CSV table of C-alpha atoms in Angstrom, one decimal:
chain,number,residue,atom,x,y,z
A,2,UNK,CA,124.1,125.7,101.6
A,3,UNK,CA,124.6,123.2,98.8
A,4,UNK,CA,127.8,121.7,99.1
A,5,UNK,CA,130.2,123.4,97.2
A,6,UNK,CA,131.8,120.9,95.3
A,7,UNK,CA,128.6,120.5,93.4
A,8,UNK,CA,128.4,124.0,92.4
A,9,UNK,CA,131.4,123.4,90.3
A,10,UNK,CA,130.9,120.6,88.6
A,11,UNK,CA,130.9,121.0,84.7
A,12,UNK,CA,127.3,120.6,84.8
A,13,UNK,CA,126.2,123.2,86.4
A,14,UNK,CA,128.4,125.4,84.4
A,15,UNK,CA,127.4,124.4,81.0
A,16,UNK,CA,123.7,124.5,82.4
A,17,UNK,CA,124.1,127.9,83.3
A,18,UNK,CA,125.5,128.9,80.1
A,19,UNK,CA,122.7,127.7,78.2
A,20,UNK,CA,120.3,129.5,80.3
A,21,UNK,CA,122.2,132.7,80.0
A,22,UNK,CA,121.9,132.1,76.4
A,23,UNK,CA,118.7,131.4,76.1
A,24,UNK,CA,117.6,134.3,78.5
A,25,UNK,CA,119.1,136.6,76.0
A,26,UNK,CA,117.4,135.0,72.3
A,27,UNK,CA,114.5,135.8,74.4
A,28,UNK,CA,115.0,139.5,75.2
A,29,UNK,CA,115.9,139.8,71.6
A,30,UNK,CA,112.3,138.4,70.5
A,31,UNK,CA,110.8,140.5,72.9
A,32,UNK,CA,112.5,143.6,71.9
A,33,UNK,CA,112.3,142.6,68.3
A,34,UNK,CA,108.2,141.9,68.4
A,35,UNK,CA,107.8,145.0,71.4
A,36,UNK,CA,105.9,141.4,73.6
A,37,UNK,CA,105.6,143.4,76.3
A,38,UNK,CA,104.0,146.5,74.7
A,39,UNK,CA,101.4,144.2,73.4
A,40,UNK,CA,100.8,143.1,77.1
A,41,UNK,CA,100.5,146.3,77.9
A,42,UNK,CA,97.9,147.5,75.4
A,43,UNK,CA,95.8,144.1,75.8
A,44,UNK,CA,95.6,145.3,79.7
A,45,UNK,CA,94.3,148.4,78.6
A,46,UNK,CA,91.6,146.6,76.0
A,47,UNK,CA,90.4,144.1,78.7
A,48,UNK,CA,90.8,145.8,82.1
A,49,UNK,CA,87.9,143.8,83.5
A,50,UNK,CA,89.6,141.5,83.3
A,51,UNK,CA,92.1,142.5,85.7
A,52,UNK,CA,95.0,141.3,83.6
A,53,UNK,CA,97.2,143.8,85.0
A,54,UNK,CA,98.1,141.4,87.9
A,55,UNK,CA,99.4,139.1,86.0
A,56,UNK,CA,102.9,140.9,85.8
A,57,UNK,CA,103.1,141.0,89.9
A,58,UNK,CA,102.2,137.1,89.8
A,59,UNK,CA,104.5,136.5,87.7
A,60,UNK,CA,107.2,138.0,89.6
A,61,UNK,CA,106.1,136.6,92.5
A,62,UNK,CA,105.8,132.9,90.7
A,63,UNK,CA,109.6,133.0,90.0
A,64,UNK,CA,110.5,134.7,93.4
A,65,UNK,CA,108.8,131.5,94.3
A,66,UNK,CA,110.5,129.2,92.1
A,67,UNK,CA,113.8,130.5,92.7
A,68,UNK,CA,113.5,129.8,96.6
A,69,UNK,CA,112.4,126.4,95.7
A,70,UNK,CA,115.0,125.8,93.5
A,71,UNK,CA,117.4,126.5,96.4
A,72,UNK,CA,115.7,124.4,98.8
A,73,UNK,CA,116.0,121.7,97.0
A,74,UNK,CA,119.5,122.2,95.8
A,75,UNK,CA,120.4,122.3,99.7
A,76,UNK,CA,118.7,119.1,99.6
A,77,UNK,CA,120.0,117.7,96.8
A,78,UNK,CA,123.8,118.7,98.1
A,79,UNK,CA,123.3,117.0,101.0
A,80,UNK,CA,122.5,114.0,99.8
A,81,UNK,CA,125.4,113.8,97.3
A,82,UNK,CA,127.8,114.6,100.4
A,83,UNK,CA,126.1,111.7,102.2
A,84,UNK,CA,126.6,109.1,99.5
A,85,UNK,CA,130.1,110.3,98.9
A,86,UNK,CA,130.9,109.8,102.5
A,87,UNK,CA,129.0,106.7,102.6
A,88,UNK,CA,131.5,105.7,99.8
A,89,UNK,CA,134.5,107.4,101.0
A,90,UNK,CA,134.7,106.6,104.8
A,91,UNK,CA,135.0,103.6,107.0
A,92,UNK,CA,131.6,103.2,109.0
A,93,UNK,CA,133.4,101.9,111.9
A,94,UNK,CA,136.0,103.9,112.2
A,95,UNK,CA,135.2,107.6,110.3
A,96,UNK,CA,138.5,107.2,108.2
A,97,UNK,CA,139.0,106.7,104.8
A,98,UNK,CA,138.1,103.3,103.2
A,99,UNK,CA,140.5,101.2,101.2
A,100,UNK,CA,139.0,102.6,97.8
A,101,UNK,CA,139.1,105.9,98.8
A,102,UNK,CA,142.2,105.8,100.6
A,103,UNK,CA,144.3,104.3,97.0
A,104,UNK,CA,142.6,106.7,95.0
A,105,UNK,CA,144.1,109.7,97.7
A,106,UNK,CA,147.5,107.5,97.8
A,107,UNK,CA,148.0,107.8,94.1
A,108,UNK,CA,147.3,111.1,94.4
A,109,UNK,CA,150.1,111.7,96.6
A,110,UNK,CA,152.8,109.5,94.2
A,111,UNK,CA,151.4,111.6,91.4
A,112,UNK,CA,152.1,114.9,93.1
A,113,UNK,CA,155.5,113.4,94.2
A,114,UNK,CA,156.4,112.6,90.8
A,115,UNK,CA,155.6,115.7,89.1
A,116,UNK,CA,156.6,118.3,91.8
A,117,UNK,CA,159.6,116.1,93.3
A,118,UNK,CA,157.1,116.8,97.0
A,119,UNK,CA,158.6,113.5,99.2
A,120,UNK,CA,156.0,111.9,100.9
A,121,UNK,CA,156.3,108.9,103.7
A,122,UNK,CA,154.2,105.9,104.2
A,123,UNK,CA,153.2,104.2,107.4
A,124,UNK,CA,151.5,101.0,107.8
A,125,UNK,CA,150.1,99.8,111.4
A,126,UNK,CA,149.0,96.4,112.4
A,127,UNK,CA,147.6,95.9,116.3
A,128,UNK,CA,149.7,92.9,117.5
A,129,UNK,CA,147.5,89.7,118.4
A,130,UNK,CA,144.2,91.9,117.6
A,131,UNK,CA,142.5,88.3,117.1
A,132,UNK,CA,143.3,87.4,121.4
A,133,UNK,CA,141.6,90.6,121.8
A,134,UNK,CA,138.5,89.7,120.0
A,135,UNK,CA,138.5,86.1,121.5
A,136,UNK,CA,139.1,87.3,124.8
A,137,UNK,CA,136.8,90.7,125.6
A,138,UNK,CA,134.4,89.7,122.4
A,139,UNK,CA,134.2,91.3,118.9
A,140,UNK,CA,132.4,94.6,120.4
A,141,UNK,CA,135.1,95.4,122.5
A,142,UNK,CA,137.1,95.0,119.7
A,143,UNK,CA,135.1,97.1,117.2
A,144,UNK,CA,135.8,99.9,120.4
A,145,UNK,CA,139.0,99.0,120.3
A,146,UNK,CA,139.5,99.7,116.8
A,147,UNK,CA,137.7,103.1,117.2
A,148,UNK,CA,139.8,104.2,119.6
A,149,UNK,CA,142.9,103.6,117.6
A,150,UNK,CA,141.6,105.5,114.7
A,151,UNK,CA,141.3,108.8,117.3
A,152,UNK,CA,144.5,108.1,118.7
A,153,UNK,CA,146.2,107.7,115.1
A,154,UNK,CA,144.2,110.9,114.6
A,155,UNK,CA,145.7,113.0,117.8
A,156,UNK,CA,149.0,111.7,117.0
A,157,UNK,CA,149.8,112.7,113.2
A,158,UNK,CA,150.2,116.0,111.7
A,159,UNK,CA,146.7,117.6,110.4
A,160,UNK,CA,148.0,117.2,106.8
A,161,UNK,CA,148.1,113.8,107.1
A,162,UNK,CA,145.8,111.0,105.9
A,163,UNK,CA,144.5,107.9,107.9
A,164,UNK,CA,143.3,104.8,106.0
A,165,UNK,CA,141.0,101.9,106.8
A,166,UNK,CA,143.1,99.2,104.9
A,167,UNK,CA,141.8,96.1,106.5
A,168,UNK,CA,140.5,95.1,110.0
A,169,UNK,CA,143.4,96.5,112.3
A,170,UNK,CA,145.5,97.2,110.0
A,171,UNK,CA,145.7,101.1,108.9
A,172,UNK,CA,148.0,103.3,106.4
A,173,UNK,CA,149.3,106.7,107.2
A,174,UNK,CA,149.8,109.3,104.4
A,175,UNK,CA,152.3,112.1,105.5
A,176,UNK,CA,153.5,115.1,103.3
A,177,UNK,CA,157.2,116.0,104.5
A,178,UNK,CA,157.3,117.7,107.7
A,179,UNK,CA,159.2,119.2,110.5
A,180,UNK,CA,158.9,116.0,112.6
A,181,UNK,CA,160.6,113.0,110.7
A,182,UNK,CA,158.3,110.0,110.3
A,183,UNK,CA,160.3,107.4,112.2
A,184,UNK,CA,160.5,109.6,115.8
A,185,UNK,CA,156.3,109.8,114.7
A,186,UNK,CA,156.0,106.1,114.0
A,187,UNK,CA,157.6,106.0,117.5
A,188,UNK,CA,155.4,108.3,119.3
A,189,UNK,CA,152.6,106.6,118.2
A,190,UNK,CA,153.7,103.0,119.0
A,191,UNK,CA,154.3,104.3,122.7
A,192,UNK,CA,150.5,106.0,122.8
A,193,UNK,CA,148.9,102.9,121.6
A,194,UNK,CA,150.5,101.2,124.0
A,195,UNK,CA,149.8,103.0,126.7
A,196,UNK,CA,147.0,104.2,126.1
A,197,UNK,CA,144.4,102.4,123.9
A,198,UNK,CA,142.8,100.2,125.9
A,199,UNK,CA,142.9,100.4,129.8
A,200,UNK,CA,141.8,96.5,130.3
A,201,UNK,CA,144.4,94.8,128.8
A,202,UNK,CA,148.2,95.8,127.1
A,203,UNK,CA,147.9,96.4,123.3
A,204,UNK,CA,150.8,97.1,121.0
A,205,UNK,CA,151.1,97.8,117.6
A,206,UNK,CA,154.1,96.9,114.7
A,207,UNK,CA,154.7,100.0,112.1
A,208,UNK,CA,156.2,99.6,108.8
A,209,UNK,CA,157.6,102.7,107.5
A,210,UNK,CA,158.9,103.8,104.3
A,211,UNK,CA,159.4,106.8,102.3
A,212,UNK,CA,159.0,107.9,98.8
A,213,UNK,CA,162.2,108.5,96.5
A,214,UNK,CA,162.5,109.5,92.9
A,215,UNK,CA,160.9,107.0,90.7
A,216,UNK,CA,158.9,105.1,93.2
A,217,UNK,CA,155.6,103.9,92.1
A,218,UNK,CA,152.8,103.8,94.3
A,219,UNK,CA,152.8,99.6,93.9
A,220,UNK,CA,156.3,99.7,95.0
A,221,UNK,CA,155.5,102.5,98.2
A,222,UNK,CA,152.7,99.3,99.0
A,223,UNK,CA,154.8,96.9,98.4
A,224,UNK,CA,157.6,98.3,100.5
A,225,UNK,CA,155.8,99.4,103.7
A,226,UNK,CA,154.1,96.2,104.1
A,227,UNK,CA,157.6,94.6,103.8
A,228,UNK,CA,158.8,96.3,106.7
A,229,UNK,CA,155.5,95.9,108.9
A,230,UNK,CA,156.3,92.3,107.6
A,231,UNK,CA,159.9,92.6,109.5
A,232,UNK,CA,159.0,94.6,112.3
A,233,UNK,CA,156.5,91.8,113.0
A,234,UNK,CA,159.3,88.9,112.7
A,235,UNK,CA,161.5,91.1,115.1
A,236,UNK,CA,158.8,90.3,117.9
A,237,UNK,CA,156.7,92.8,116.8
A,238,UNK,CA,155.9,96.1,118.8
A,239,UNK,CA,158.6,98.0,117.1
A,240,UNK,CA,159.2,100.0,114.2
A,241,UNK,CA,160.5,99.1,110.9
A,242,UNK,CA,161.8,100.8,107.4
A,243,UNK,CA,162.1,99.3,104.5
């Protein structure tokens, strides 16, 4: 199926309008000139010339067409949702990209502002990532990296988003929710350290912060990294809030 997004695009909607339109000035001309009467009685005139099976080729012909049309609609729809990924998600790690992922942030301060909907930041950093790289090589450290993306995606809430924001360093979108962000900061402090890579002890530093009324989405930025900042002065694997 195409993908649906593109079936609702203003295009395709205005398209369809002017063929509707269109469809129907021609039924008037036909009904106004009686076109199809006039087929009819040149069938009769020339029948050896068999035109008579025109009219079943012709519906036929646009059977045929409109299949093809949907073919390559489905083609065309997958396509667009593989560019849009393409531009959307990290490669590496099959979570949102930095462009994407501030387009979806301002998203969230904009809902916040107009529907008073809190939201809460968190910003993780993998402490000493570069001794890992050194150490086990930068393919480890790509696996490494892909691991931590499905473990940040295990941990959180489904409603909330996971962003690529530079090499080991990822932001965590959250709606409110029943489990308060810094008990989930926590939780998944403890999982990355335990569990993210078998060969050697990895932890992570968190900055958390969340938003109140007012707060622009520079400020949100500006404030978690501030206290990813102080929770990697305090000797890092713990969890700050600005």
């Amino acid at each position: 199926m195409p993908h649906y997004k593109y079936l609702h695009r203003q295009t395709v909607i205005r398209d369809a309008l002017w063929l509707s339109a269109i469809n129907v000035l021609l039924f008037i001309i036909y009904a106004k000139y009686d076109f199809f009467e006039w087929v009819l009685d040149q069938v009769e005139q020339y029948e050896y010339l068999e035109l008579d099976e025109i009219l079943p080729l012709t519906a036929s012909l646009t059977i045929s067409l409109l299949i093809f049309t949907y073919r390559r609609m489905v083609e065309l729809g997958k396509i667009s949702q593989a560019f849009e990924n393409l531009a959307k998600y990290d490669p590496l790690t099959n979570t949102l990209n930095r462009r994407a992922g501030y387009i979806l942030l301002q998203q969230f301060n904009d809902s916040a502002i107009n529907k008073n909907e809190s939201y809460s930041l968190l910003q993780l950093d993998l402490d000493d990532f570069k001794r890992i790289n050194d150490l086990y090589g930068s393919s480890i450290g790509d696996e490494v990296l892909i691991n931590l993306a499905n473990l940040i995606k295990q941990q959180v809430p489904s409603d909330a988003e996971i962003i690529h924001w530079h090499s080991d360093n990822f932001i965590i979108a959250m709606p409110s929710t029943k489990q308060a962000p810094f008990e989930l900061a926590n939780t998944l402090r403890y999982a990355i350290e335990e569990k993210l890579f078998a060969a050697d002890k990895i932890t992570c530093s968190i900055g958390l912060t969340m938003w109140q009324s007012g707060t622009s989405l520079a400020d949100m930025l500006l404030n978690v990294e501030d206290a990813l900042l102080d929770a990697k002065a305090a000797n890092k694997n713990t969890v700050k809030v600005a």
